[in-house]
Structure formats: structure tokens, C-alpha cells
Tab-separated table of C-alpha atoms in Angstrom:
chain	number	residue	atom	x	y	z
A	2	UNK	CA	-19.101	17.986	-1.519
A	3	UNK	CA	-16.533	20.748	-0.550
A	4	UNK	CA	-12.976	19.467	-0.540
A	5	UNK	CA	-11.744	18.002	2.472
A	6	UNK	CA	-8.494	20.656	3.405
A	7	UNK	CA	-5.770	18.108	3.673
A	8	UNK	CA	-2.123	18.754	5.342
A	9	UNK	CA	1.328	16.258	4.497
A	10	UNK	CA	2.713	15.315	7.408
A	11	UNK	CA	6.799	13.959	6.582
A	12	UNK	CA	7.989	15.314	3.088
A	13	UNK	CA	10.035	13.331	1.587
A	14	UNK	CA	10.654	11.064	-1.352
A	15	UNK	CA	7.203	10.094	-1.445
A	16	UNK	CA	5.774	12.965	-0.977
A	17	UNK	CA	5.708	14.210	-4.183
A	18	UNK	CA	3.357	11.352	-5.714
A	19	UNK	CA	0.591	13.132	-3.522
A	20	UNK	CA	1.768	16.828	-3.767
A	21	UNK	CA	1.515	16.612	-8.338
A	22	UNK	CA	-2.087	14.556	-7.573
A	23	UNK	CA	-3.609	17.224	-5.572
A	24	UNK	CA	-5.331	18.418	-8.965
A	25	UNK	CA	-6.560	15.314	-9.825
A	26	UNK	CA	-9.083	14.695	-7.105
A	27	UNK	CA	-11.879	17.010	-6.218
A	28	UNK	CA	-12.975	15.655	-3.319
A	29	UNK	CA	-9.728	17.018	-1.086
A	30	UNK	CA	-7.052	19.985	-1.788
A	31	UNK	CA	-3.749	19.733	-0.560
A	32	UNK	CA	-3.467	22.627	2.082
A	33	UNK	CA	0.171	22.481	4.404
A	34	UNK	CA	2.207	20.716	4.807
A	35	UNK	CA	5.153	19.330	7.661
A	36	UNK	CA	8.728	17.373	8.321
A	37	UNK	CA	11.153	17.737	11.168
A	38	UNK	CA	12.981	19.262	8.817
A	39	UNK	CA	11.406	22.544	8.145
A	40	UNK	CA	13.187	24.112	5.250
A	41	UNK	CA	13.002	20.940	3.548
A	42	UNK	CA	8.584	21.699	3.910
A	43	UNK	CA	9.528	25.128	3.159
A	44	UNK	CA	10.714	24.174	0.072
A	45	UNK	CA	8.147	21.855	-0.615
A	46	UNK	CA	5.297	24.756	-0.146
A	47	UNK	CA	7.013	26.797	-1.865
A	48	UNK	CA	6.870	24.329	-5.096
A	49	UNK	CA	3.558	22.858	-4.836
A	50	UNK	CA	1.874	26.601	-3.471
A	51	UNK	CA	1.011	25.336	0.049
A	52	UNK	CA	1.329	26.362	3.686
A	53	UNK	CA	4.741	24.848	5.088
A	54	UNK	CA	3.834	24.502	9.532
A	55	UNK	CA	5.682	23.978	12.484
A	56	UNK	CA	4.612	20.717	14.153
A	57	UNK	CA	2.913	22.290	16.862
A	58	UNK	CA	1.274	24.474	14.662
A	59	UNK	CA	0.173	21.562	12.375
A	60	UNK	CA	-1.494	19.522	14.555
A	61	UNK	CA	-3.757	23.090	15.588
A	62	UNK	CA	-4.370	23.789	12.106
A	63	UNK	CA	-7.971	23.059	10.309
A	64	UNK	CA	-6.436	20.376	8.697
A	65	UNK	CA	-9.290	17.390	8.798
A	66	UNK	CA	-7.043	14.663	7.443
A	67	UNK	CA	-3.643	13.731	7.424
A	68	UNK	CA	-1.287	11.731	5.028
A	69	UNK	CA	1.004	10.552	6.977
A	70	UNK	CA	4.015	9.756	5.073
A	71	UNK	CA	6.881	9.203	7.678
A	72	UNK	CA	8.986	6.016	8.899
A	73	UNK	CA	6.325	2.909	9.622
A	74	UNK	CA	8.573	3.070	12.746
A	75	UNK	CA	7.073	5.827	13.793
A	76	UNK	CA	3.301	4.929	11.987
A	77	UNK	CA	1.343	4.323	15.686
A	78	UNK	CA	2.930	7.832	17.158
A	79	UNK	CA	1.977	9.904	14.442
A	80	UNK	CA	-0.852	8.154	13.970
A	81	UNK	CA	-2.178	8.327	17.344
A	82	UNK	CA	-1.356	11.933	17.694
A	83	UNK	CA	-3.130	13.146	15.072
A	84	UNK	CA	-5.927	11.264	15.762
A	85	UNK	CA	-6.070	12.612	19.119
A	86	UNK	CA	-5.883	16.430	17.583
A	87	UNK	CA	-9.285	15.235	16.213
A	88	UNK	CA	-7.709	14.733	12.641
A	89	UNK	CA	-8.869	11.558	10.507
A	90	UNK	CA	-5.405	9.679	9.125
A	91	UNK	CA	-4.251	8.120	5.478
A	92	UNK	CA	-1.101	5.897	6.264
A	93	UNK	CA	1.172	4.716	3.521
A	94	UNK	CA	1.795	1.104	2.958
A	95	UNK	CA	2.728	-0.721	5.589
A	96	UNK	CA	0.059	0.309	8.106
A	97	UNK	CA	2.500	0.420	11.019
A	98	UNK	CA	5.838	-2.143	12.005
A	99	UNK	CA	4.228	-4.658	13.998
A	100	UNK	CA	0.495	-5.796	14.626
A	101	UNK	CA	0.645	-4.383	18.321
A	102	UNK	CA	0.891	-0.871	16.746
A	103	UNK	CA	-1.611	-1.512	13.713
A	104	UNK	CA	-3.931	-2.201	16.704
A	105	UNK	CA	-3.362	0.781	19.029
A	106	UNK	CA	-4.114	3.123	15.803
A	107	UNK	CA	-7.663	0.972	14.671
A	108	UNK	CA	-7.944	1.151	18.247
A	109	UNK	CA	-7.019	5.530	18.674
A	110	UNK	CA	-9.430	6.140	15.488
A	111	UNK	CA	-12.175	4.329	17.404
A	112	UNK	CA	-12.057	6.006	20.579
A	113	UNK	CA	-11.966	9.093	18.615
A	114	UNK	CA	-14.758	8.153	16.141
A	115	UNK	CA	-12.390	9.274	13.050
A	116	UNK	CA	-11.380	7.067	9.949
A	117	UNK	CA	-7.780	5.272	9.445
A	118	UNK	CA	-7.069	4.681	5.678
A	119	UNK	CA	-3.951	3.195	4.281
A	120	UNK	CA	-1.760	2.840	0.754
A	121	UNK	CA	-1.762	0.803	-1.006
A	122	UNK	CA	-4.736	2.436	-3.232
A	123	UNK	CA	-3.326	0.838	-6.242
A	124	UNK	CA	-6.203	-1.858	-6.567
A	125	UNK	CA	-8.905	0.963	-7.554
A	126	UNK	CA	-7.319	1.581	-10.344
A	127	UNK	CA	-7.977	0.025	-13.926
A	128	UNK	CA	-6.022	-3.131	-14.009
A	129	UNK	CA	-6.896	-4.979	-10.641
A	130	UNK	CA	-10.506	-3.643	-10.895
A	131	UNK	CA	-10.638	-5.326	-14.577
A	132	UNK	CA	-8.925	-8.332	-12.755
A	133	UNK	CA	-12.190	-8.448	-10.157
A	134	UNK	CA	-14.108	-8.291	-12.636
A	135	UNK	CA	-12.761	-11.407	-14.884
A	136	UNK	CA	-12.648	-13.456	-11.633
A	137	UNK	CA	-16.163	-12.685	-10.550
A	138	UNK	CA	-17.673	-13.814	-14.106
A	139	UNK	CA	-16.525	-16.567	-13.978
A	140	UNK	CA	-13.821	-16.627	-16.386
A	141	UNK	CA	-11.488	-18.598	-14.688
A	142	UNK	CA	-13.122	-20.824	-13.518
A	143	UNK	CA	-12.479	-21.501	-9.638
A	144	UNK	CA	-9.502	-20.017	-8.103
A	145	UNK	CA	-6.679	-22.785	-7.042
A	146	UNK	CA	-3.295	-20.919	-7.133
A	147	UNK	CA	-1.150	-17.616	-7.042
A	148	UNK	CA	2.319	-16.269	-7.892
A	149	UNK	CA	3.314	-13.150	-7.009
A	150	UNK	CA	7.837	-11.935	-7.447
A	151	UNK	CA	8.851	-9.074	-6.220
A	152	UNK	CA	12.781	-8.890	-6.933
A	153	UNK	CA	15.625	-6.410	-6.818
A	154	UNK	CA	19.000	-5.943	-5.936
A	155	UNK	CA	17.579	-3.439	-3.107
A	156	UNK	CA	17.225	0.639	-2.616
A	157	UNK	CA	20.260	1.704	-2.330
A	158	UNK	CA	21.125	1.550	-5.193
A	159	UNK	CA	18.380	4.603	-6.631
A	160	UNK	CA	17.044	5.452	-2.905
A	161	UNK	CA	18.867	8.941	-1.761
A	162	UNK	CA	17.867	7.758	1.536
A	163	UNK	CA	17.552	3.895	2.099
A	164	UNK	CA	17.819	3.516	5.550
A	165	UNK	CA	14.027	3.181	6.200
A	166	UNK	CA	14.040	-0.059	3.652
A	167	UNK	CA	16.531	-1.860	6.277
A	168	UNK	CA	14.630	-0.747	9.718
A	169	UNK	CA	11.170	-2.089	11.448
A	170	UNK	CA	8.440	-2.072	9.608
A	171	UNK	CA	10.948	-2.156	6.226
A	172	UNK	CA	12.575	-5.205	4.336
A	173	UNK	CA	11.105	-6.428	0.662
A	174	UNK	CA	8.045	-7.871	2.379
A	175	UNK	CA	6.989	-4.962	4.146
A	176	UNK	CA	7.692	-2.789	1.671
A	177	UNK	CA	6.162	-4.075	-1.886
A	178	UNK	CA	4.136	-6.971	0.037
A	179	UNK	CA	1.195	-4.726	0.377
A	180	UNK	CA	1.069	-4.343	-3.085
A	181	UNK	CA	0.782	-7.736	-4.191
A	182	UNK	CA	-0.770	-9.414	-0.847
A	183	UNK	CA	-3.954	-6.519	-0.789
A	184	UNK	CA	-4.335	-7.416	-4.623
A	185	UNK	CA	-4.915	-10.852	-3.823
A	186	UNK	CA	-7.328	-10.268	-0.903
A	187	UNK	CA	-9.487	-7.768	-2.983
A	188	UNK	CA	-9.445	-10.717	-5.550
A	189	UNK	CA	-10.207	-13.728	-3.156
A	190	UNK	CA	-10.811	-12.522	-0.117
A	191	UNK	CA	-9.678	-12.787	3.168
A	192	UNK	CA	-6.258	-15.707	4.251
A	193	UNK	CA	-6.899	-17.952	7.055
A	194	UNK	CA	-3.290	-19.155	6.755
A	195	UNK	CA	0.406	-18.269	6.519
A	196	UNK	CA	3.910	-20.047	6.539
A	197	UNK	CA	6.847	-18.540	5.649
A	198	UNK	CA	10.824	-18.509	5.233
A	199	UNK	CA	12.692	-15.435	5.407
A	200	UNK	CA	16.575	-14.875	5.141
A	201	UNK	CA	19.109	-11.868	5.334
A	202	UNK	CA	22.088	-11.892	3.188
A	203	UNK	CA	23.925	-9.781	4.697
A	204	UNK	CA	24.163	-7.582	8.108
A	205	UNK	CA	24.872	-4.308	6.334
A	206	UNK	CA	24.396	-2.805	2.814
A	207	UNK	CA	26.751	0.069	1.099
A	208	UNK	CA	24.181	2.834	-0.478
A	209	UNK	CA	25.034	3.534	-4.189
A	210	UNK	CA	22.807	5.978	-4.613
A	211	UNK	CA	23.569	10.008	-4.631
A	212	UNK	CA	24.341	12.190	-2.385
A	213	UNK	CA	25.244	9.175	-0.115
A	214	UNK	CA	27.055	6.860	-1.934
A	215	UNK	CA	29.349	4.357	-0.254
A	216	UNK	CA	28.117	4.938	3.121
A	217	UNK	CA	27.744	1.522	4.850
A	218	UNK	CA	24.358	1.233	6.132
A	219	UNK	CA	22.958	-1.690	9.161
A	220	UNK	CA	20.229	-4.320	7.953
A	221	UNK	CA	18.042	-5.421	10.419
A	222	UNK	CA	15.442	-6.883	8.537
A	223	UNK	CA	14.934	-9.917	6.260
A	224	UNK	CA	15.492	-9.266	2.505
A	225	UNK	CA	14.361	-12.224	1.224
A	226	UNK	CA	10.874	-13.246	2.218
A	227	UNK	CA	8.545	-15.710	0.700
A	228	UNK	CA	5.300	-17.105	2.531
A	229	UNK	CA	2.497	-19.201	1.066
A	230	UNK	CA	-0.371	-18.200	2.081
A	231	UNK	CA	-4.040	-20.026	2.417
A	232	UNK	CA	-7.219	-18.325	1.825
A	233	UNK	CA	-10.862	-18.984	3.211
A	234	UNK	CA	-11.765	-19.726	-1.180
A	235	UNK	CA	-9.420	-22.516	-0.732
A	236	UNK	CA	-6.777	-20.260	-2.956
A	237	UNK	CA	-3.541	-20.977	-2.020
A	238	UNK	CA	-0.524	-18.319	-2.580
A	239	UNK	CA	2.636	-18.110	-3.321
A	240	UNK	CA	4.590	-14.669	-2.422
A	241	UNK	CA	7.807	-14.149	-2.764
A	242	UNK	CA	9.707	-10.495	-2.051
A	243	UNK	CA	13.476	-10.006	-1.840
A	244	UNK	CA	16.011	-7.457	-2.161
A	245	UNK	CA	18.962	-10.143	-3.527
A	246	UNK	CA	18.562	-11.184	-6.404
A	247	UNK	CA	20.727	-9.312	-8.409
A	248	UNK	CA	18.647	-9.587	-11.799
A	249	UNK	CA	15.875	-12.135	-13.171
A	250	UNK	CA	14.758	-13.897	-16.019
A	251	UNK	CA	11.676	-13.407	-14.791
A	252	UNK	CA	9.115	-10.909	-16.438
A	253	UNK	CA	8.528	-8.019	-13.617
A	254	UNK	CA	6.086	-8.024	-12.410
A	255	UNK	CA	5.556	-12.589	-12.086
A	256	UNK	CA	2.064	-12.086	-10.467
A	257	UNK	CA	-0.153	-14.442	-12.129
A	258	UNK	CA	-3.591	-16.309	-10.804
A	259	UNK	CA	-4.484	-19.976	-12.045
A	260	UNK	CA	-8.008	-20.969	-12.252
A	261	UNK	CA	-10.227	-24.187	-12.978
A	262	UNK	CA	-10.697	-23.454	-16.306
A	263	UNK	CA	-7.877	-20.681	-17.147
A	264	UNK	CA	-4.994	-17.637	-15.583
A	265	UNK	CA	-5.095	-14.143	-14.973
A	266	UNK	CA	-1.595	-12.778	-15.831
A	267	UNK	CA	-2.301	-9.949	-13.010
A	268	UNK	CA	0.049	-6.775	-13.874
A	269	UNK	CA	1.779	-4.684	-11.826
A	270	UNK	CA	-0.210	-4.037	-8.530
A	271	UNK	CA	2.327	-1.128	-7.962
A	272	UNK	CA	0.190	0.448	-10.661
A	273	UNK	CA	-2.763	1.105	-12.231
A	274	UNK	CA	-3.077	0.157	-15.105
A	275	UNK	CA	-3.452	-3.067	-17.313
A	276	UNK	CA	-2.861	-4.754	-19.390
A	277	UNK	CA	-4.942	-7.732	-17.829
A	278	UNK	CA	-5.233	-10.513	-19.258
A	279	UNK	CA	-6.957	-14.158	-19.818
A	280	UNK	CA	-6.277	-17.960	-21.169
A	281	UNK	CA	-8.178	-21.226	-21.089
A	282	UNK	CA	-5.373	-22.999	-21.933
A	283	UNK	CA	-4.591	-21.510	-25.430
A	284	UNK	CA	-3.062	-18.908	-25.270
A	285	UNK	CA	-3.931	-15.125	-23.188
A	286	UNK	CA	-5.699	-12.554	-24.728
A	287	UNK	CA	-5.891	-9.300	-23.479
A	288	UNK	CA	-9.336	-7.887	-21.583
A	289	UNK	CA	-10.670	-4.992	-21.938
A	290	UNK	CA	-10.581	-2.238	-18.993
A	291	UNK	CA	-13.257	-2.579	-16.705
A	292	UNK	CA	-13.022	1.385	-16.112
A	293	UNK	CA	-12.784	4.510	-18.459
A	294	UNK	CA	-10.928	6.478	-16.461
A	295	UNK	CA	-6.919	5.959	-15.055
A	296	UNK	CA	-6.910	6.844	-11.336
A	297	UNK	CA	-3.702	7.290	-10.094
A	298	UNK	CA	-1.617	8.284	-7.050
A	299	UNK	CA	-4.113	9.707	-4.595
A	300	UNK	CA	-7.385	8.001	-5.184
A	301	UNK	CA	-7.813	6.191	-1.521
A	302	UNK	CA	-6.912	9.758	-0.434
A	303	UNK	CA	-9.333	10.290	-2.040
A	304	UNK	CA	-11.673	7.634	-1.046
A	305	UNK	CA	-11.505	8.323	2.816
A	306	UNK	CA	-12.130	12.103	1.545
A	307	UNK	CA	-15.497	10.950	0.501
A	308	UNK	CA	-16.036	8.896	3.799
A	309	UNK	CA	-16.087	11.549	5.812
A	310	UNK	CA	-17.959	13.917	3.907
A	311	UNK	CA	-20.615	10.807	2.865
A	312	UNK	CA	-21.730	8.439	5.635
A	313	UNK	CA	-23.003	5.995	2.719
A	314	UNK	CA	-19.920	6.265	1.197
A	315	UNK	CA	-17.696	2.604	1.060
A	316	UNK	CA	-14.559	3.171	2.430
A	317	UNK	CA	-12.691	0.365	0.243
A	318	UNK	CA	-8.941	1.551	1.580
A	319	UNK	CA	-9.788	1.269	5.080
A	320	UNK	CA	-8.128	-0.037	8.195
A	321	UNK	CA	-9.443	-3.085	8.525
A	322	UNK	CA	-7.717	-4.011	5.322
A	323	UNK	CA	-5.047	-2.683	5.964
A	324	UNK	CA	-4.171	-4.556	9.321
A	325	UNK	CA	-5.153	-8.061	7.384
A	326	UNK	CA	-2.508	-7.116	5.058
A	327	UNK	CA	-0.022	-6.398	7.832
A	328	UNK	CA	-1.493	-9.927	9.666
A	329	UNK	CA	-0.437	-11.606	6.627
A	330	UNK	CA	3.342	-9.775	6.150
A	331	UNK	CA	3.867	-10.483	9.680
A	332	UNK	CA	2.394	-13.759	9.968
A	333	UNK	CA	5.483	-14.913	6.712
A	334	UNK	CA	8.130	-13.801	9.244
A	335	UNK	CA	6.374	-15.405	13.061
A	336	UNK	CA	6.130	-18.591	10.801
A	337	UNK	CA	9.625	-18.634	9.694
A	338	UNK	CA	10.312	-17.538	13.407
A	339	UNK	CA	8.490	-20.323	14.956
A	340	UNK	CA	8.726	-22.994	12.057
A	341	UNK	CA	4.566	-23.674	12.320
A	342	UNK	CA	2.319	-22.255	10.153
A	343	UNK	CA	0.726	-18.988	11.488
A	344	UNK	CA	-3.615	-18.335	11.296
A	345	UNK	CA	-4.500	-15.334	10.399
A	346	UNK	CA	-7.232	-13.926	12.984
A	347	UNK	CA	-8.517	-11.072	11.261
A	348	UNK	CA	-11.493	-11.993	8.375
A	349	UNK	CA	-12.132	-8.174	6.562
A	350	UNK	CA	-15.088	-7.568	3.910
A	351	UNK	CA	-13.483	-7.453	0.418
A	352	UNK	CA	-13.537	-4.404	-0.260
A	353	UNK	CA	-16.547	-4.142	-3.353
A	354	UNK	CA	-15.661	-3.771	-7.088
A	355	UNK	CA	-15.783	0.190	-8.588
A	356	UNK	CA	-18.203	0.734	-11.348
A	357	UNK	CA	-16.950	2.034	-14.885
A	358	UNK	CA	-17.652	5.312	-14.112
A	359	UNK	CA	-15.600	7.410	-11.303
A	360	UNK	CA	-17.097	9.212	-8.339
A	361	UNK	CA	-20.665	10.403	-9.420
A	362	UNK	CA	-21.402	6.483	-9.788
A	363	UNK	CA	-20.390	5.001	-6.897
A	364	UNK	CA	-21.920	3.546	-3.712
């Protein structure tokens, strides 16, 4: 297939992960970038051998697919602008800062007849695909429950510009929760109901990372968030994410699925690899990987790019999945505020598992 021409919108820290993967996939070729800070865009372009374009030139360019790395608070605005220009869009997680914004993105894509994809794409990796095989083969029996815990003292300890993590669309649940909840949905199917409780330890945070060490920033979102998710298959999952944990004795991550006949130890859903371990009650054993390849960051862009070129391709990192995950995350906060269960209205199809070979044998 002819590679899809890709442009990067936003040249912040995460852009290096996508640009560094440009040679890993045959489905697309990153050719241009843009940023509100054109000096940063030009430096990025020089480093990676692509073209830096001013905003309007970027919109009018022959880029076919835009990887949107702007803050979640402007995802709706930026996605709709790119869709109006006739460009498909792949968005960093979460899909948007709110369910309402995400609905706007989906409606704009439908109106334009274009595709929208969204991170995370880590469920395309060998680790979570092996977990899918374990569950589908019945190795742990029928899933009953799950536990997923991610904690840290906050991103201001390492990120050079951590502000966005404490504004709308941020917080530990919207930042790290998509990895865990996307993994759960792809393994267990759609959720039907959520219950949540959230809190915020501090109204301000002091940055300790360079180059802004000592600067104080406002906190506008919850920073310790716990939810209970009821899935359609009857499984109940507990999910906790926190920017308020100074330390922990729990493994990182703590992610398990419990079945009627065994337990599945799920690898870090922020990564593409294993190990995957299963216990039938007599100790854990490591499971052979389902794939003979390693995906890596950019796999979701490749997934969307192939869907652009091939009508028969199953687009797995699709907007319906991302919207459902966002609705779950938003439901945790809405439940905490209302003091009652929240029904999840959307019900996307569970993405089809990947076969052992990539990419030629994919349907």
C-alpha cells in the first residue's frame, strides 16, 4: 500500500515517541509538523528530517492523517478543524476533555466521512493480545473480577511542563486511566455501569522538574480517583489512579483479572510487551506470547492508516472504543459528584484480536 502522509499537530514531549517510530511501520510516513511555537516545530522538523509548517499551511497541505498531540482541552476544536480540512485524525488519549466534546468529534467525522482513531494503542501489543487469548481460550474460566491500580506522586516531578495534567482533561484517571480501562474493555467487552469516588489533596502543586522547578501551578481536577466498573459479562473491576501516592509497596502496575478457574496477571498496559502470567491456584506460570513481533508506539496510527487505504480493514483503535472508555472515566467523576451509579450508554464492539503475524495476515 502507498504510505499515508501524516502530519504532527503539537511538538511537545510526546511527539518524540511518534516521530521516533516513523520508520517502524510501512503504512504511513510522517512528512510535516506544526506547533503554536514555530521555533519548537522547526527544531523538531530539523531533528527528524520533516517539514515545519505554519498553522494555515499545515491545514492546507497534502497531509492525509493528522496525529493530534495538543492538550485534551482543545481536542474538539483542533480535531474538528482538521476534519473540516478533509484530514483523518488520530488523537492522543483521552479522546477529549469531556464526553460532550468527544461526541462533537465523532459527529464531525461522520459528517465528513472521515476516520478518527485514538490512543492508547498498547492493546495491539503482544502483552495484551496474549491476555486476550488467555481469556478467550478459557484458561481462567469465566472472568469474575479485576483490580487495576496505578499510583505516583504526580507528573510535576518529571515532566517539563506538567500544567495540562492538572487542567480539564487531565488528572490521573484521564491521563493513566485510558491504558487500564481500554485494556479491560478489549479483554472483557463493554461496560454497563460505573460507581466512583474522587478527591484532591492539594489546590496547587510545586514543580520540581527542570526547567520550571519551584513554580507553582493550580490544580483544577481530582488527583486521587477510584471507580468500580460493571461489565456486560458480569465482571466487576476496581480501578484506582492517583497523583497523591508518595510511595507504594504494590507492584507497578497492580493489574489482575480473576476468573472461576484462575488468575491472570496483566502486564503494564502502558507498554506493548509482557510478561503475561497465569495461575490456576498453584502458583503463576509465564505464558508464551501470542505474537512473534513487537508493535510499539505508532501502531495505532498504522492501524488507522491501513483502514484509510483498505475498506476491508478492521479499524481497532477506533473512535467508538475511545468514546466508550472516556464515558467510563467521566462516569467515575460524575458518580462521585452525584453520589449514585452512572449508566454507560455506549456499547462498542470488542476489537477483534490480532493474529500471530503482522501486518499481512490482518483482516
